[in-house]
GROMACS .gro file of C-alpha atoms in nm:
model
  438
    1MET     CA    1   0.000   0.000   0.000
    2LYS     CA    2   0.132   0.342  -0.101
    3GLU     CA    3   0.228   0.555   0.199
    4LYS     CA    4   0.025   0.874   0.230
    5LYS     CA    5   0.221   1.196   0.193
    6PHE     CA    6   0.115   1.519   0.355
    7ASN     CA    7   0.183   1.882   0.268
    8ARG     CA    8   0.225   2.169   0.516
    9LEU     CA    9  -0.149   2.197   0.579
   10ILE     CA   10  -0.126   1.891   0.805
   11ASN     CA   11  -0.018   2.126   1.088
   12GLU     CA   12  -0.328   2.350   1.055
   13LYS     CA   13  -0.643   2.346   1.270
   14SER     CA   14  -0.905   2.433   1.008
   15PRO     CA   15  -1.110   2.128   0.890
   16TYR     CA   16  -1.103   2.276   0.539
   17LEU     CA   17  -0.724   2.304   0.529
   18LEU     CA   18  -0.681   1.958   0.683
   19LYS     CA   19  -0.905   1.818   0.408
   20HIS     CA   20  -0.637   1.931   0.158
   21ALA     CA   21  -0.339   1.811   0.362
   22ASP     CA   22  -0.296   1.491   0.158
   23ASN     CA   23  -0.342   1.655  -0.183
   24PRO     CA   24  -0.043   1.606  -0.417
   25VAL     CA   25  -0.045   1.985  -0.460
   26ASP     CA   26   0.232   2.125  -0.236
   27TRP     CA   27   0.000   2.356  -0.044
   28TYR     CA   28   0.122   2.619   0.200
   29PRO     CA   29  -0.091   2.802   0.455
   30TRP     CA   30  -0.106   3.182   0.422
   31GLY     CA   31   0.217   3.324   0.565
   32ASP     CA   32   0.565   3.461   0.507
   33GLU     CA   33   0.716   3.120   0.426
   34ALA     CA   34   0.509   3.080   0.108
   35PHE     CA   35   0.580   3.428  -0.024
   36ALA     CA   36   0.952   3.400   0.057
   37LYS     CA   37   0.963   3.075  -0.143
   38ALA     CA   38   0.783   3.244  -0.435
   39ARG     CA   39   1.040   3.527  -0.436
   40ALA     CA   40   1.333   3.287  -0.408
   41GLU     CA   41   1.208   3.067  -0.695
   42ASP     CA   42   1.069   3.358  -0.901
   43LYS     CA   43   0.723   3.199  -0.923
   44PRO     CA   44   0.374   3.347  -0.907
   45VAL     CA   45   0.149   3.246  -0.619
   46PHE     CA   46  -0.169   3.044  -0.676
   47LEU     CA   47  -0.407   3.145  -0.397
   48SER     CA   48  -0.714   2.927  -0.348
   49ILE     CA   49  -0.980   3.042  -0.099
   50GLY     CA   50  -1.275   2.824   0.001
   51TYR     CA   51  -1.449   2.655   0.291
   52SER     CA   52  -1.523   2.299   0.392
   53THR     CA   53  -1.892   2.279   0.298
   54CYS     CA   54  -1.855   2.458  -0.038
   55HIS     CA   55  -1.983   2.225  -0.315
   56TRP     CA   56  -1.772   2.362  -0.601
   57CYS     CA   57  -1.465   2.375  -0.377
   58ASN     CA   58  -1.512   2.002  -0.325
   59VAL     CA   59  -1.565   1.943  -0.697
   60MET     CA   60  -1.244   2.130  -0.778
   61GLU     CA   61  -1.052   1.928  -0.521
   62ARG     CA   62  -1.174   1.599  -0.669
   63GLU     CA   63  -1.106   1.702  -1.028
   64SER     CA   64  -0.781   1.896  -0.993
   65TYR     CA   65  -0.615   1.920  -0.652
   66ASN     CA   66  -0.627   1.544  -0.599
   67ASP     CA   67  -0.512   1.479  -0.955
   68GLU     CA   68  -0.141   1.397  -1.001
   69GLU     CA   69  -0.134   1.551  -1.350
   70VAL     CA   70  -0.272   1.888  -1.237
   71ALA     CA   71  -0.063   1.883  -0.917
   72LYS     CA   72   0.257   1.833  -1.118
   73LEU     CA   73   0.177   2.140  -1.328
   74MET     CA   74   0.083   2.349  -1.023
   75ASN     CA   75   0.394   2.249  -0.827
   76GLY     CA   76   0.614   2.338  -1.125
   77ALA     CA   77   0.453   2.672  -1.203
   78PHE     CA   78   0.340   2.814  -0.867
   79VAL     CA   79   0.380   2.834  -0.497
   80SER     CA   80   0.028   2.735  -0.391
   81ILE     CA   81  -0.154   2.871  -0.086
   82LYS     CA   82  -0.482   2.746   0.066
   83VAL     CA   83  -0.701   2.974   0.281
   84ASP     CA   84  -1.018   2.893   0.475
   85ARG     CA   85  -1.237   3.198   0.422
   86GLU     CA   86  -1.416   3.136   0.751
   87GLU     CA   87  -1.085   3.135   0.938
   88ARG     CA   88  -0.947   3.438   0.750
   89PRO     CA   89  -1.240   3.659   0.642
   90ASP     CA   90  -0.995   3.951   0.615
   91ILE     CA   91  -0.798   3.783   0.333
   92ASP     CA   92  -1.117   3.661   0.167
   93LYS     CA   93  -1.266   4.012   0.166
   94ILE     CA   94  -0.961   4.162  -0.007
   95TYR     CA   95  -0.939   3.901  -0.282
   96MET     CA   96  -1.315   3.882  -0.335
   97THR     CA   97  -1.300   4.256  -0.410
   98VAL     CA   98  -1.005   4.186  -0.642
   99CYS     CA   99  -1.205   3.916  -0.824
  100GLN     CA  100  -1.497   4.152  -0.875
  101MET     CA  101  -1.264   4.421  -1.013
  102ILE     CA  102  -1.083   4.185  -1.250
  103SER     CA  103  -1.381   3.983  -1.375
  104GLN     CA  104  -1.641   4.265  -1.360
  105GLU     CA  105  -1.901   4.020  -1.232
  106GLY     CA  106  -2.021   3.844  -0.917
  107CYS     CA  107  -1.765   3.605  -0.770
  108GLY     CA  108  -1.802   3.313  -0.535
  109TRP     CA  109  -1.608   3.017  -0.404
  110PRO     CA  110  -1.374   2.855  -0.469
  111LEU     CA  111  -1.196   3.184  -0.524
  112ASN     CA  112  -0.874   3.139  -0.719
  113VAL     CA  113  -0.635   3.432  -0.752
  114ILE     CA  114  -0.286   3.439  -0.903
  115LEU     CA  115  -0.045   3.690  -0.749
  116THR     CA  116   0.309   3.811  -0.792
  117PRO     CA  117   0.543   3.717  -0.503
  118ASP     CA  118   0.482   4.066  -0.358
  119LYS     CA  119   0.105   3.998  -0.345
  120LYS     CA  120  -0.007   4.192  -0.652
  121PRO     CA  121  -0.300   4.003  -0.813
  122PHE     CA  122  -0.322   3.971  -1.193
  123PHE     CA  123  -0.573   3.686  -1.249
  124ALA     CA  124  -0.891   3.581  -1.066
  125ALA     CA  125  -1.159   3.319  -1.125
  126THR     CA  126  -1.400   3.096  -0.936
  127TYR     CA  127  -1.442   2.726  -1.019
  128LEU     CA  128  -1.199   2.597  -1.281
  129PRO     CA  129  -1.246   2.245  -1.425
  130LYS     CA  130  -0.949   2.020  -1.496
  131LYS     CA  131  -1.003   2.048  -1.871
  132SER     CA  132  -1.164   2.344  -2.048
  133ARG     CA  133  -1.546   2.317  -2.055
  134PHE     CA  134  -1.862   2.514  -1.969
  135GLY     CA  135  -1.686   2.807  -2.140
  136ARG     CA  136  -1.431   2.804  -1.857
  137PRO     CA  137  -1.056   2.756  -1.898
  138GLY     CA  138  -0.935   2.427  -1.754
  139MET     CA  139  -0.638   2.394  -1.523
  140MET     CA  140  -0.448   2.188  -1.781
  141ASP     CA  141  -0.471   2.475  -2.033
  142LEU     CA  142  -0.457   2.766  -1.791
  143ILE     CA  143  -0.138   2.677  -1.602
  144PRO     CA  144   0.094   2.661  -1.908
  145ARG     CA  145  -0.066   2.983  -2.039
  146ILE     CA  146   0.001   3.166  -1.709
  147GLN     CA  147   0.357   3.031  -1.709
  148THR     CA  148   0.417   3.167  -2.058
  149ILE     CA  149   0.275   3.510  -1.968
  150TRP     CA  150   0.484   3.517  -1.647
  151ASN     CA  151   0.805   3.434  -1.833
  152GLU     CA  152   0.752   3.635  -2.152
  153ARG     CA  153   0.528   3.929  -2.056
  154ARG     CA  154   0.638   4.002  -1.702
  155SER     CA  155   0.608   4.379  -1.736
  156ASP     CA  156   0.240   4.344  -1.842
  157VAL     CA  157   0.173   4.122  -1.538
  158ILE     CA  158   0.337   4.369  -1.296
  159SER     CA  159   0.156   4.664  -1.455
  160SER     CA  160  -0.179   4.483  -1.428
  161GLY     CA  161  -0.113   4.393  -1.065
  162GLU     CA  162  -0.019   4.753  -0.979
  163GLN     CA  163  -0.340   4.884  -1.141
  164VAL     CA  164  -0.550   4.641  -0.936
  165MET     CA  165  -0.369   4.736  -0.614
  166GLY     CA  166  -0.414   5.106  -0.691
  167ALA     CA  167  -0.789   5.058  -0.741
  168LEU     CA  168  -0.806   4.849  -0.423
  169LYS     CA  169  -0.636   5.121  -0.218
  170LYS     CA  170  -0.878   5.379  -0.357
  171ILE     CA  171  -1.176   5.164  -0.250
  172SER     CA  172  -1.037   5.099   0.100
  173SER     CA  173  -0.961   5.467   0.161
  174SER     CA  174  -1.300   5.598   0.044
  175LYS     CA  175  -1.542   5.692   0.322
  176TYR     CA  176  -1.911   5.775   0.335
  177GLU     CA  177  -1.945   6.142   0.419
  178GLY     CA  178  -2.249   6.314   0.558
  179LYS     CA  179  -2.533   6.210   0.786
  180ALA     CA  180  -2.743   5.904   0.712
  181GLY     CA  181  -3.093   6.048   0.716
  182THR     CA  182  -3.438   5.905   0.649
  183ASN     CA  183  -3.384   5.956   0.274
  184LEU     CA  184  -3.123   5.678   0.287
  185LEU     CA  185  -3.380   5.444   0.445
  186ASP     CA  186  -3.638   5.543   0.184
  187THR     CA  187  -3.391   5.474  -0.097
  188ALA     CA  188  -3.309   5.131   0.048
  189TYR     CA  189  -3.680   5.045   0.075
  190GLU     CA  190  -3.747   5.153  -0.284
  191LYS     CA  191  -3.463   4.931  -0.410
  192PHE     CA  192  -3.613   4.631  -0.232
  193ASN     CA  193  -3.961   4.716  -0.358
  194GLU     CA  194  -3.834   4.732  -0.717
  195THR     CA  195  -3.679   4.384  -0.705
  196PHE     CA  196  -3.940   4.212  -0.486
  197ASP     CA  197  -4.096   3.896  -0.632
  198ASP     CA  198  -4.469   3.930  -0.557
  199LYS     CA  199  -4.545   3.574  -0.662
  200TYR     CA  200  -4.282   3.380  -0.464
  201GLY     CA  201  -4.132   3.635  -0.225
  202GLY     CA  202  -3.766   3.722  -0.201
  203PHE     CA  203  -3.581   3.952  -0.436
  204GLY     CA  204  -3.489   3.901  -0.800
  205ARG     CA  205  -3.536   3.572  -0.985
  206ALA     CA  206  -3.284   3.291  -0.947
  207PRO     CA  207  -3.070   3.191  -0.771
  208LYS     CA  208  -3.233   3.330  -0.457
  209PHE     CA  209  -3.062   3.380  -0.123
  210PRO     CA  210  -3.273   3.414   0.194
  211SER     CA  211  -3.104   3.749   0.286
  212PRO     CA  212  -3.281   3.774   0.625
  213HIS     CA  213  -3.088   4.090   0.717
  214ASN     CA  214  -3.285   4.266   0.441
  215LEU     CA  215  -3.609   4.137   0.590
  216LEU     CA  216  -3.507   4.265   0.934
  217PHE     CA  217  -3.453   4.608   0.778
  218LEU     CA  218  -3.798   4.595   0.617
  219LEU     CA  219  -3.960   4.506   0.951
  220ARG     CA  220  -3.805   4.813   1.107
  221TYR     CA  221  -3.903   5.028   0.811
  222TRP     CA  222  -4.265   4.905   0.846
  223LYS     CA  223  -4.262   4.986   1.217
  224ARG     CA  224  -4.108   5.330   1.162
  225THR     CA  225  -4.331   5.441   0.873
  226GLY     CA  226  -4.656   5.249   0.927
  227TYR     CA  227  -4.657   5.149   0.557
  228SER     CA  228  -4.814   4.806   0.506
  229ARG     CA  229  -4.609   4.706   0.200
  230PRO     CA  230  -4.276   4.632   0.380
  231LEU     CA  231  -4.451   4.386   0.615
  232VAL     CA  232  -4.628   4.221   0.318
  233MET     CA  233  -4.286   4.168   0.157
  234VAL     CA  234  -4.144   4.012   0.474
  235GLU     CA  235  -4.441   3.781   0.536
  236LYS     CA  236  -4.456   3.660   0.177
  237SER     CA  237  -4.083   3.588   0.167
  238LEU     CA  238  -4.075   3.397   0.495
  239GLU     CA  239  -4.392   3.200   0.414
  240GLU     CA  240  -4.260   3.087   0.076
  241MET     CA  241  -3.914   3.003   0.209
  242GLY     CA  242  -4.062   2.799   0.492
  243LYS     CA  243  -4.276   2.595   0.250
  244GLY     CA  244  -4.001   2.533  -0.004
  245GLY     CA  245  -3.734   2.270  -0.046
  246MET     CA  246  -3.478   2.525   0.075
  247PHE     CA  247  -3.616   2.444   0.421
  248ASP     CA  248  -3.539   2.086   0.525
  249GLN     CA  249  -3.896   1.963   0.575
  250VAL     CA  250  -3.779   1.632   0.728
  251GLY     CA  251  -3.496   1.740   0.959
  252PHE     CA  252  -3.544   2.121   0.977
  253GLY     CA  253  -3.296   2.402   0.926
  254PHE     CA  254  -3.240   2.606   0.611
  255HIS     CA  255  -3.013   2.521   0.321
  256ARG     CA  256  -2.790   2.803   0.192
  257TYR     CA  257  -2.989   2.924  -0.109
  258SER     CA  258  -3.241   2.826  -0.374
  259THR     CA  259  -3.126   2.755  -0.729
  260ASP     CA  260  -3.474   2.839  -0.861
  261ARG     CA  261  -3.723   3.122  -0.822
  262GLN     CA  262  -3.977   2.914  -0.623
  263TRP     CA  263  -3.742   2.815  -0.332
  264GLN     CA  264  -3.791   2.448  -0.426
  265VAL     CA  265  -3.444   2.326  -0.529
  266PRO     CA  266  -3.176   2.418  -0.277
  267HIS     CA  267  -2.801   2.430  -0.279
  268PHE     CA  268  -2.786   2.181   0.007
  269GLU     CA  269  -2.518   2.307   0.244
  270LYS     CA  270  -2.638   2.445   0.578
  271MET     CA  271  -2.460   2.739   0.740
  272LEU     CA  272  -2.483   2.842   1.105
  273TYR     CA  273  -2.513   3.213   1.028
  274ASP     CA  274  -2.816   3.151   0.804
  275GLN     CA  275  -2.992   2.964   1.088
  276ALA     CA  276  -2.915   3.250   1.329
  277ILE     CA  277  -3.037   3.543   1.120
  278LEU     CA  278  -3.336   3.353   0.978
  279ALA     CA  279  -3.439   3.254   1.332
  280MET     CA  280  -3.428   3.623   1.425
  281ALA     CA  281  -3.636   3.719   1.120
  282TYR     CA  282  -3.902   3.453   1.190
  283THR     CA  283  -3.911   3.544   1.561
  284GLU     CA  284  -3.954   3.916   1.495
  285THR     CA  285  -4.216   3.854   1.226
  286PHE     CA  286  -4.413   3.642   1.474
  287GLN     CA  287  -4.385   3.929   1.722
  288ALA     CA  288  -4.513   4.169   1.454
  289THR     CA  289  -4.800   3.953   1.327
  290GLY     CA  290  -4.884   3.691   1.591
  291LYS     CA  291  -4.902   3.427   1.313
  292LYS     CA  292  -4.807   3.084   1.445
  293THR     CA  293  -4.639   2.968   1.124
  294PHE     CA  294  -4.351   3.210   1.189
  295ARG     CA  295  -4.319   3.097   1.552
  296GLU     CA  296  -4.316   2.731   1.451
  297THR     CA  297  -4.050   2.779   1.181
  298ALA     CA  298  -3.826   2.963   1.430
  299ARG     CA  299  -3.869   2.677   1.677
  300LYS     CA  300  -3.779   2.422   1.410
  301ILE     CA  301  -3.458   2.611   1.331
  302PHE     CA  302  -3.365   2.600   1.699
  303ARG     CA  303  -3.444   2.227   1.716
  304TYR     CA  304  -3.213   2.162   1.422
  305VAL     CA  305  -2.929   2.372   1.567
  306SER     CA  306  -2.965   2.218   1.915
  307ARG     CA  307  -2.968   1.865   1.773
  308ASP     CA  308  -2.713   1.877   1.492
  309MET     CA  309  -2.502   2.191   1.526
  310THR     CA  310  -2.425   2.210   1.899
  311SER     CA  311  -2.103   2.075   2.052
  312PRO     CA  312  -2.102   1.884   2.384
  313ASP     CA  313  -1.958   2.201   2.543
  314GLY     CA  314  -2.253   2.408   2.418
  315ALA     CA  315  -2.080   2.600   2.139
  316PHE     CA  316  -2.213   2.591   1.784
  317TYR     CA  317  -2.054   2.423   1.482
  318SER     CA  318  -2.007   2.617   1.158
  319ALA     CA  319  -2.178   2.424   0.877
  320GLU     CA  320  -2.289   2.099   0.715
  321ASP     CA  321  -2.178   2.002   0.365
  322ALA     CA  322  -2.403   1.984   0.059
  323ASP     CA  323  -2.249   1.650  -0.045
  324SER     CA  324  -2.259   1.300   0.094
  325GLU     CA  325  -2.104   0.996  -0.075
  326GLY     CA  326  -1.969   1.234  -0.339
  327GLU     CA  327  -2.313   1.357  -0.451
  328GLU     CA  328  -2.477   1.688  -0.376
  329GLY     CA  329  -2.805   1.646  -0.188
  330LYS     CA  330  -2.797   1.264  -0.174
  331PHE     CA  331  -2.865   1.266   0.201
  332TYR     CA  332  -3.185   1.471   0.157
  333LEU     CA  333  -3.348   1.314  -0.152
  334TRP     CA  334  -3.607   1.033  -0.162
  335THR     CA  335  -3.764   0.803  -0.418
  336THR     CA  336  -4.137   0.730  -0.379
  337ASP     CA  337  -4.046   0.362  -0.326
  338GLU     CA  338  -3.823   0.454  -0.032
  339VAL     CA  339  -4.101   0.662   0.124
  340GLU     CA  340  -4.358   0.383   0.083
  341LYS     CA  341  -4.120   0.125   0.230
  342VAL     CA  342  -4.078   0.336   0.545
  343LEU     CA  343  -4.440   0.453   0.585
  344GLY     CA  344  -4.667   0.201   0.415
  345LYS     CA  345  -4.906   0.285   0.133
  346GLU     CA  346  -5.161   0.500   0.318
  347ASP     CA  347  -4.914   0.735   0.487
  348ALA     CA  348  -4.700   0.744   0.172
  349ARG     CA  349  -5.003   0.869  -0.022
  350LEU     CA  350  -5.049   1.143   0.240
  351VAL     CA  351  -4.684   1.250   0.218
  352THR     CA  352  -4.696   1.244  -0.162
  353ALA     CA  353  -5.000   1.473  -0.161
  354VAL     CA  354  -4.867   1.713   0.105
  355PHE     CA  355  -4.507   1.740  -0.016
  356ASN     CA  356  -4.555   1.708  -0.394
  357LEU     CA  357  -4.358   1.386  -0.445
  358LYS     CA  358  -4.365   1.227  -0.791
  359GLU     CA  359  -4.295   0.872  -0.899
  360GLY     CA  360  -4.050   0.997  -1.161
  361GLY     CA  361  -3.903   1.248  -0.916
  362ASN     CA  362  -3.952   1.622  -0.872
  363PHE     CA  363  -3.584   1.710  -0.822
  364VAL     CA  364  -3.401   1.870  -1.114
  365ASP     CA  365  -3.024   1.911  -1.080
  366SER     CA  366  -2.938   2.280  -1.119
  367VAL     CA  367  -2.621   2.206  -1.321
  368SER     CA  368  -2.703   1.906  -1.539
  369GLY     CA  369  -3.079   1.964  -1.560
  370GLU     CA  370  -3.128   1.591  -1.502
  371LYS     CA  371  -3.423   1.448  -1.307
  372PRO     CA  372  -3.284   1.131  -1.150
  373GLY     CA  373  -3.612   0.996  -1.005
  374THR     CA  374  -3.558   1.149  -0.662
  375ASN     CA  375  -3.771   1.396  -0.468
  376ILE     CA  376  -3.718   1.700  -0.252
  377PHE     CA  377  -3.994   1.766   0.003
  378TYR     CA  378  -4.173   2.099  -0.041
  379LEU     CA  379  -4.520   2.247   0.007
  380ASP     CA  380  -4.711   2.420  -0.271
  381ASP     CA  381  -4.958   2.562  -0.023
  382SER     CA  382  -5.010   2.614   0.349
  383LEU     CA  383  -5.107   2.314   0.561
  384SER     CA  384  -5.451   2.472   0.622
  385SER     CA  385  -5.517   2.480   0.244
  386VAL     CA  386  -5.386   2.124   0.201
  387ALA     CA  387  -5.608   2.006   0.491
  388ALA     CA  388  -5.914   2.165   0.328
  389LYS     CA  389  -5.837   1.984   0.000
  390LEU     CA  390  -5.801   1.653   0.186
  391GLY     CA  391  -6.122   1.710   0.385
  392ILE     CA  392  -5.958   1.695   0.729
  393THR     CA  393  -5.886   1.956   0.997
  394GLU     CA  394  -5.557   2.140   0.998
  395ASP     CA  395  -5.486   2.009   1.349
  396ASP     CA  396  -5.534   1.646   1.236
  397LEU     CA  397  -5.314   1.700   0.933
  398GLU     CA  398  -5.038   1.856   1.144
  399LYS     CA  399  -5.039   1.557   1.380
  400ARG     CA  400  -5.028   1.306   1.094
  401VAL     CA  401  -4.752   1.496   0.911
  402GLU     CA  402  -4.543   1.518   1.228
  403ALA     CA  403  -4.584   1.142   1.291
  404VAL     CA  404  -4.465   1.047   0.941
  405ARG     CA  405  -4.191   1.311   0.948
  406ARG     CA  406  -4.045   1.148   1.260
  407LYS     CA  407  -4.042   0.808   1.088
  408LEU     CA  408  -3.873   0.949   0.778
  409PHE     CA  409  -3.622   1.137   0.990
  410ALA     CA  410  -3.533   0.822   1.187
  411GLU     CA  411  -3.478   0.636   0.857
  412ARG     CA  412  -3.272   0.922   0.712
  413GLU     CA  413  -3.046   0.917   1.018
  414LYS     CA  414  -2.922   0.573   0.904
  415ARG     CA  415  -2.776   0.727   0.588
  416ILE     CA  416  -2.419   0.852   0.552
  417HIS     CA  417  -2.432   1.211   0.679
  418PRO     CA  418  -2.280   1.508   0.501
  419LEU     CA  419  -1.950   1.629   0.645
  420LYS     CA  420  -1.993   1.857   0.946
  421ASP     CA  421  -1.755   2.151   0.977
  422ASP     CA  422  -1.704   2.141   1.354
  423LYS     CA  423  -1.501   2.461   1.361
  424ILE     CA  424  -1.617   2.700   1.636
  425LEU     CA  425  -1.625   3.062   1.514
  426ALA     CA  426  -1.673   3.334   1.776
  427ASP     CA  427  -1.869   3.572   1.549
  428TRP     CA  428  -2.112   3.309   1.420
  429ASN     CA  429  -2.158   3.173   1.773
  430GLY     CA  430  -2.242   3.524   1.889
  431MET     CA  431  -2.509   3.551   1.620
  432MET     CA  432  -2.662   3.215   1.716
  433ALA     CA  433  -2.655   3.297   2.087
  434ALA     CA  434  -2.831   3.626   2.008
  435ALA     CA  435  -3.098   3.439   1.809
  436PHE     CA  436  -3.164   3.199   2.100
  437ALA     CA  437  -3.179   3.496   2.340
  438LYS     CA  438  -3.428   3.676   2.115
   0.00000   0.00000   0.00000
């Protein structure tokens, strides 16, 4: 058996960095040692920023960083640095701004930036496949191209890096001047009103993020002004999110975002900060309206966090991965046969009607567009409306749904769980503690 070799990340504490410690890429953590090596060997730095529950970070690791062919090219061309964005949000913030300046578009993770040895960035991109596809350059093509530019057009590279750094300094030194008056609040409200989705709640089309901090602003704007529209926007958004597949209807807690306009198909990772701020939004909206659906969703978030995201010492873990067994969402998806086997025919029929399950599957992969015969649980309507259609009381339906949910949850617990990022972050823990206190 081949002996496992480790790079310098083996001495780190971050679960994300440790995940890359046995990559054939000769990773360094962020620090003077890496940049001194880059200067000594006259190599650019390949900076890769991500986090442990990031789906495309995991895809890039499988395709490239664990691949001997790619690693050989990277080790020859670069000094490579790995950063956990949750451990170093300061570094992430700088290079996310750089990515947005270079690419002139929204950037995400993995965030890949190529720098000179004195930290001047001249290339930035998000996910890069091993071989060129999806209109994206592949690592096998990109690395030799960067090497050629570095060796033959060094002055262009340095000039580009200096321009980016100059723009970055200008941004960091700019300050808002003047008093923030009510006109600023009015402007913010109008922006939200312009982009609000009246049919499904939330803002814009797809993908949709829950953005509960925006909803908290709208609650305060409603209270301050007495206008009804801001509260309508908040209620609609929280109702639709709570019914959708973005909310884990079997085990509770919210996934990170919805890949579609209707909140049905989530990106499956679960982040602690989302649970915290969404719990605050649902709690405050219950306080504002007295509607029990908001109270119950807040309680379900707390049940999930207490059960799955709390350490024995009482602190809160950071996140749960989107993937299990190498597939995004596998832990959360069901076939109708699996549901019937667990519940029997009668209860399976109830679950199918309530949560819109289909024999051929209702889940469509956001990347491939394939429908692999599996289902995500979501509600088209409120339980009171579903109960009326079924000819039973809402109370009876709630009891039956909770009974079958417990059975499905117990069965799901036997599956291989997504990776849990058990890192304890002070800021996220503060947010979660505040949500519990509220």
